[in-house]
Amino acid sequence: MRIERNSVEKNCLVSYDEVDLSLIDKLIEKYSHVKGNVIPVLQGIQNIYGYLPGNALKKASEELKINLNDLFGVATFYAQFRLKPVGKHIIKVCHGTACHVQNAKKITETLMMELKVKDGETTDDRLFTLESVACLGCCSLAPVMMIGEETYGKLTGDKAVKIIRDIRKSES
Ligand code: FES
């Protein structure tokens, strides 16, 4: 057991934030006798916290008697699972073909500089998470990004930065 824990804890992909672990009690109870419960348990934890906190994974592992490394392995295999907390606003920059040829790379690079994060990371203030995604389905507007439900098309780096700054201003 000790070895399993160490191997996961050393993995810096996991966040060990202080979270209210009692929030997953009902979930654990619900799936305690269900076979093939790994994915629904992970989905349930993520629905509760918005990501998979390391401490919640540990608790689920211990109480459901699922090997922690197995839980961690599934969590890292599927793109739907997040091991780090996300920002209040998730910026999805499209890198589908149409956006790619319209220089989506530049949009992401500009936002990385503005937000001081890498692709996939969250700002220190947890206001923004920057993500590259596949086609968002509005290729005629390329290059495109989405923030929440809002779509922003025909972007330039400058426009993208202005949008981010406006959101930041509205949050302060
Ligand atoms: S390729 Fe970007 S919206 Fe389709």
Short mmCIF file of C-alpha atoms and ligand atoms in Angstrom, two decimals:
data_model
loop_
_atom_site.label_atom_id
_atom_site.label_comp_id
_atom_site.label_asym_id
_atom_site.label_seq_id
_atom_site.Cartn_x
_atom_site.Cartn_y
_atom_site.Cartn_z
CA MET A 1 0.00 0.00 0.00
CA ARG A 2 2.76 2.38 0.94
CA ILE A 3 4.51 1.86 -2.39
CA GLU A 4 1.30 2.51 -4.33
CA ARG A 5 0.69 5.76 -2.49
CA ASN A 6 4.21 6.98 -2.95
CA SER A 7 4.20 6.31 -6.65
CA VAL A 8 1.04 8.35 -7.12
CA GLU A 9 1.97 11.11 -4.73
CA LYS A 10 5.22 11.66 -6.51
CA ASN A 11 3.33 12.23 -9.69
CA CYS A 12 3.05 15.98 -9.92
CA LEU A 13 0.02 15.66 -12.18
CA VAL A 14 -2.13 15.24 -9.08
CA SER A 15 -3.30 18.13 -6.92
CA TYR A 16 -3.56 17.48 -3.20
CA ASP A 17 -5.75 20.43 -2.28
CA GLU A 18 -7.65 20.50 1.00
CA VAL A 19 -11.16 19.54 -0.05
CA ASP A 20 -14.23 18.48 1.89
CA LEU A 21 -13.97 14.72 1.58
CA SER A 22 -17.38 14.15 3.14
CA LEU A 23 -18.86 15.31 -0.16
CA ILE A 24 -18.03 11.96 -1.73
CA ASP A 25 -19.47 9.79 1.05
CA LYS A 26 -22.76 9.21 -0.75
CA LEU A 27 -20.99 8.47 -4.00
CA ILE A 28 -18.79 5.88 -2.34
CA GLU A 29 -21.78 4.31 -0.67
CA LYS A 30 -23.66 4.19 -3.97
CA TYR A 31 -20.86 2.39 -5.78
CA SER A 32 -19.51 0.27 -2.96
CA HIS A 33 -21.07 -2.92 -4.27
CA VAL A 34 -21.15 -2.11 -7.96
CA LYS A 35 -18.83 -3.97 -10.30
CA GLY A 36 -16.99 -1.89 -12.87
CA ASN A 37 -17.36 1.17 -10.69
CA VAL A 38 -14.08 2.90 -11.51
CA ILE A 39 -15.30 5.22 -14.27
CA PRO A 40 -18.60 6.21 -12.61
CA VAL A 41 -16.75 6.88 -9.35
CA LEU A 42 -14.21 9.08 -11.12
CA GLN A 43 -16.99 10.88 -13.00
CA GLY A 44 -18.86 11.39 -9.73
CA ILE A 45 -15.80 12.82 -7.99
CA GLN A 46 -15.15 15.15 -10.90
CA ASN A 47 -18.78 16.31 -10.91
CA ILE A 48 -18.45 17.21 -7.25
CA TYR A 49 -15.10 19.02 -7.27
CA GLY A 50 -14.74 19.93 -10.95
CA TYR A 51 -11.58 17.78 -11.09
CA LEU A 52 -10.05 14.78 -9.32
CA PRO A 53 -8.33 15.90 -6.11
CA GLY A 54 -5.61 13.49 -4.99
CA ASN A 55 -7.09 13.21 -1.51
CA ALA A 56 -10.48 12.21 -2.91
CA LEU A 57 -8.84 9.56 -5.09
CA LYS A 58 -7.08 8.19 -2.01
CA LYS A 59 -10.27 8.04 -0.02
CA ALA A 60 -12.17 6.34 -2.85
CA SER A 61 -9.33 3.87 -3.27
CA GLU A 62 -9.30 2.96 0.41
CA GLU A 63 -13.03 2.74 0.91
CA LEU A 64 -13.88 1.00 -2.34
CA LYS A 65 -10.77 -1.23 -2.18
CA ILE A 66 -9.66 -0.17 -5.61
CA ASN A 67 -5.94 -0.05 -6.18
CA LEU A 68 -4.94 3.62 -6.17
CA ASN A 69 -2.68 3.21 -9.17
CA ASP A 70 -5.56 1.63 -11.10
CA LEU A 71 -7.73 4.65 -10.32
CA PHE A 72 -4.93 6.95 -11.29
CA GLY A 73 -4.27 4.97 -14.48
CA VAL A 74 -7.88 5.30 -15.64
CA ALA A 75 -7.95 8.98 -14.66
CA THR A 76 -4.90 9.72 -16.79
CA PHE A 77 -6.00 7.53 -19.72
CA TYR A 78 -9.27 9.30 -20.46
CA ALA A 79 -9.17 12.90 -21.61
CA GLN A 80 -12.48 13.62 -19.83
CA PHE A 81 -10.76 13.48 -16.43
CA ARG A 82 -8.88 16.39 -14.92
CA LEU A 83 -6.25 15.95 -12.24
CA LYS A 84 -5.82 19.65 -11.63
CA PRO A 85 -8.43 22.22 -10.69
CA VAL A 86 -9.75 24.25 -13.57
CA GLY A 87 -10.28 27.98 -13.76
CA LYS A 88 -13.61 29.71 -13.55
CA HIS A 89 -13.39 30.39 -17.29
CA ILE A 90 -12.19 27.64 -19.62
CA ILE A 91 -10.74 29.07 -22.82
CA LYS A 92 -10.99 26.53 -25.63
CA VAL A 93 -8.89 27.55 -28.58
CA CYS A 94 -9.79 25.56 -31.68
CA HIS A 95 -6.95 23.83 -33.46
CA GLY A 96 -9.07 22.02 -36.05
CA THR A 97 -7.98 22.22 -39.68
CA ALA A 98 -9.73 25.47 -40.62
CA CYS A 99 -8.50 27.24 -37.50
CA HIS A 100 -5.05 25.73 -37.82
CA VAL A 101 -4.59 27.22 -41.31
CA GLN A 102 -5.83 30.56 -39.98
CA ASN A 103 -3.02 30.53 -37.43
CA ALA A 104 -4.72 29.23 -34.30
CA LYS A 105 -1.21 28.50 -33.01
CA LYS A 106 -0.61 32.24 -32.76
CA ILE A 107 -3.80 32.69 -30.71
CA THR A 108 -2.71 30.04 -28.23
CA GLU A 109 0.82 31.40 -28.04
CA THR A 110 -0.46 34.93 -27.42
CA LEU A 111 -2.83 33.73 -24.71
CA MET A 112 -0.06 31.69 -23.11
CA MET A 113 1.99 34.88 -22.81
CA GLU A 114 -0.93 36.96 -21.57
CA LEU A 115 -2.01 34.42 -18.97
CA LYS A 116 1.48 33.15 -18.11
CA VAL A 117 0.41 29.53 -18.42
CA LYS A 118 1.14 26.69 -20.79
CA ASP A 119 -1.51 25.01 -22.88
CA GLY A 120 -3.72 22.96 -20.55
CA GLU A 121 -2.79 24.95 -17.44
CA THR A 122 -4.77 27.19 -15.10
CA THR A 123 -3.78 30.66 -13.98
CA ASP A 124 -2.62 31.05 -10.39
CA ASP A 125 -5.77 32.99 -9.52
CA ARG A 126 -7.83 30.11 -10.97
CA LEU A 127 -9.69 32.49 -13.21
CA PHE A 128 -8.69 30.93 -16.54
CA THR A 129 -7.78 27.53 -17.93
CA LEU A 130 -6.31 27.49 -21.43
CA GLU A 131 -7.00 24.47 -23.62
CA SER A 132 -6.40 23.55 -27.23
CA VAL A 133 -9.32 21.59 -28.63
CA ALA A 134 -10.43 19.98 -31.89
CA CYS A 135 -12.97 21.60 -34.24
CA LEU A 136 -15.61 23.61 -32.40
CA GLY A 137 -18.00 23.32 -35.34
CA CYS A 138 -17.99 26.90 -36.60
CA CYS A 139 -15.14 26.71 -39.10
CA SER A 140 -16.40 29.65 -41.20
CA LEU A 141 -15.46 31.86 -38.25
CA ALA A 142 -11.90 30.53 -38.01
CA PRO A 143 -9.84 31.05 -35.99
CA VAL A 144 -12.22 30.48 -33.12
CA MET A 145 -12.16 30.19 -29.36
CA MET A 146 -14.91 29.48 -26.87
CA ILE A 147 -15.10 30.71 -23.31
CA GLY A 148 -17.96 29.07 -21.49
CA GLU A 149 -20.90 29.15 -23.90
CA GLU A 150 -19.59 32.19 -25.78
CA THR A 151 -17.95 31.75 -29.20
CA TYR A 152 -15.42 34.26 -30.49
CA GLY A 153 -14.56 34.08 -34.20
CA LYS A 154 -12.25 35.75 -36.71
CA LEU A 155 -9.76 36.14 -33.90
CA THR A 156 -6.40 37.75 -33.85
CA GLY A 157 -3.98 37.57 -30.96
CA ASP A 158 -4.87 41.15 -29.99
CA LYS A 159 -8.60 40.47 -30.06
CA ALA A 160 -8.16 37.37 -27.91
CA VAL A 161 -6.13 39.30 -25.35
CA LYS A 162 -8.73 42.08 -25.23
CA ILE A 163 -11.48 39.51 -24.57
CA ILE A 164 -9.46 38.03 -21.70
CA ARG A 165 -8.71 41.44 -20.23
CA ASP A 166 -12.39 42.42 -20.41
CA ILE A 167 -13.37 39.27 -18.54
CA ARG A 168 -10.67 39.88 -15.97
CA LYS A 169 -11.91 43.45 -15.50
CA SER A 170 -15.50 42.27 -15.06
CA GLU A 171 -14.32 39.84 -12.39
CA SER A 172 -12.42 42.40 -10.34
S1 FES B 1 -11.67 24.04 -37.31
FE1 FES B 1 -12.01 25.54 -35.80
S2 FES B 1 -14.14 25.65 -35.66
FE2 FES B 1 -13.80 24.08 -37.09
#
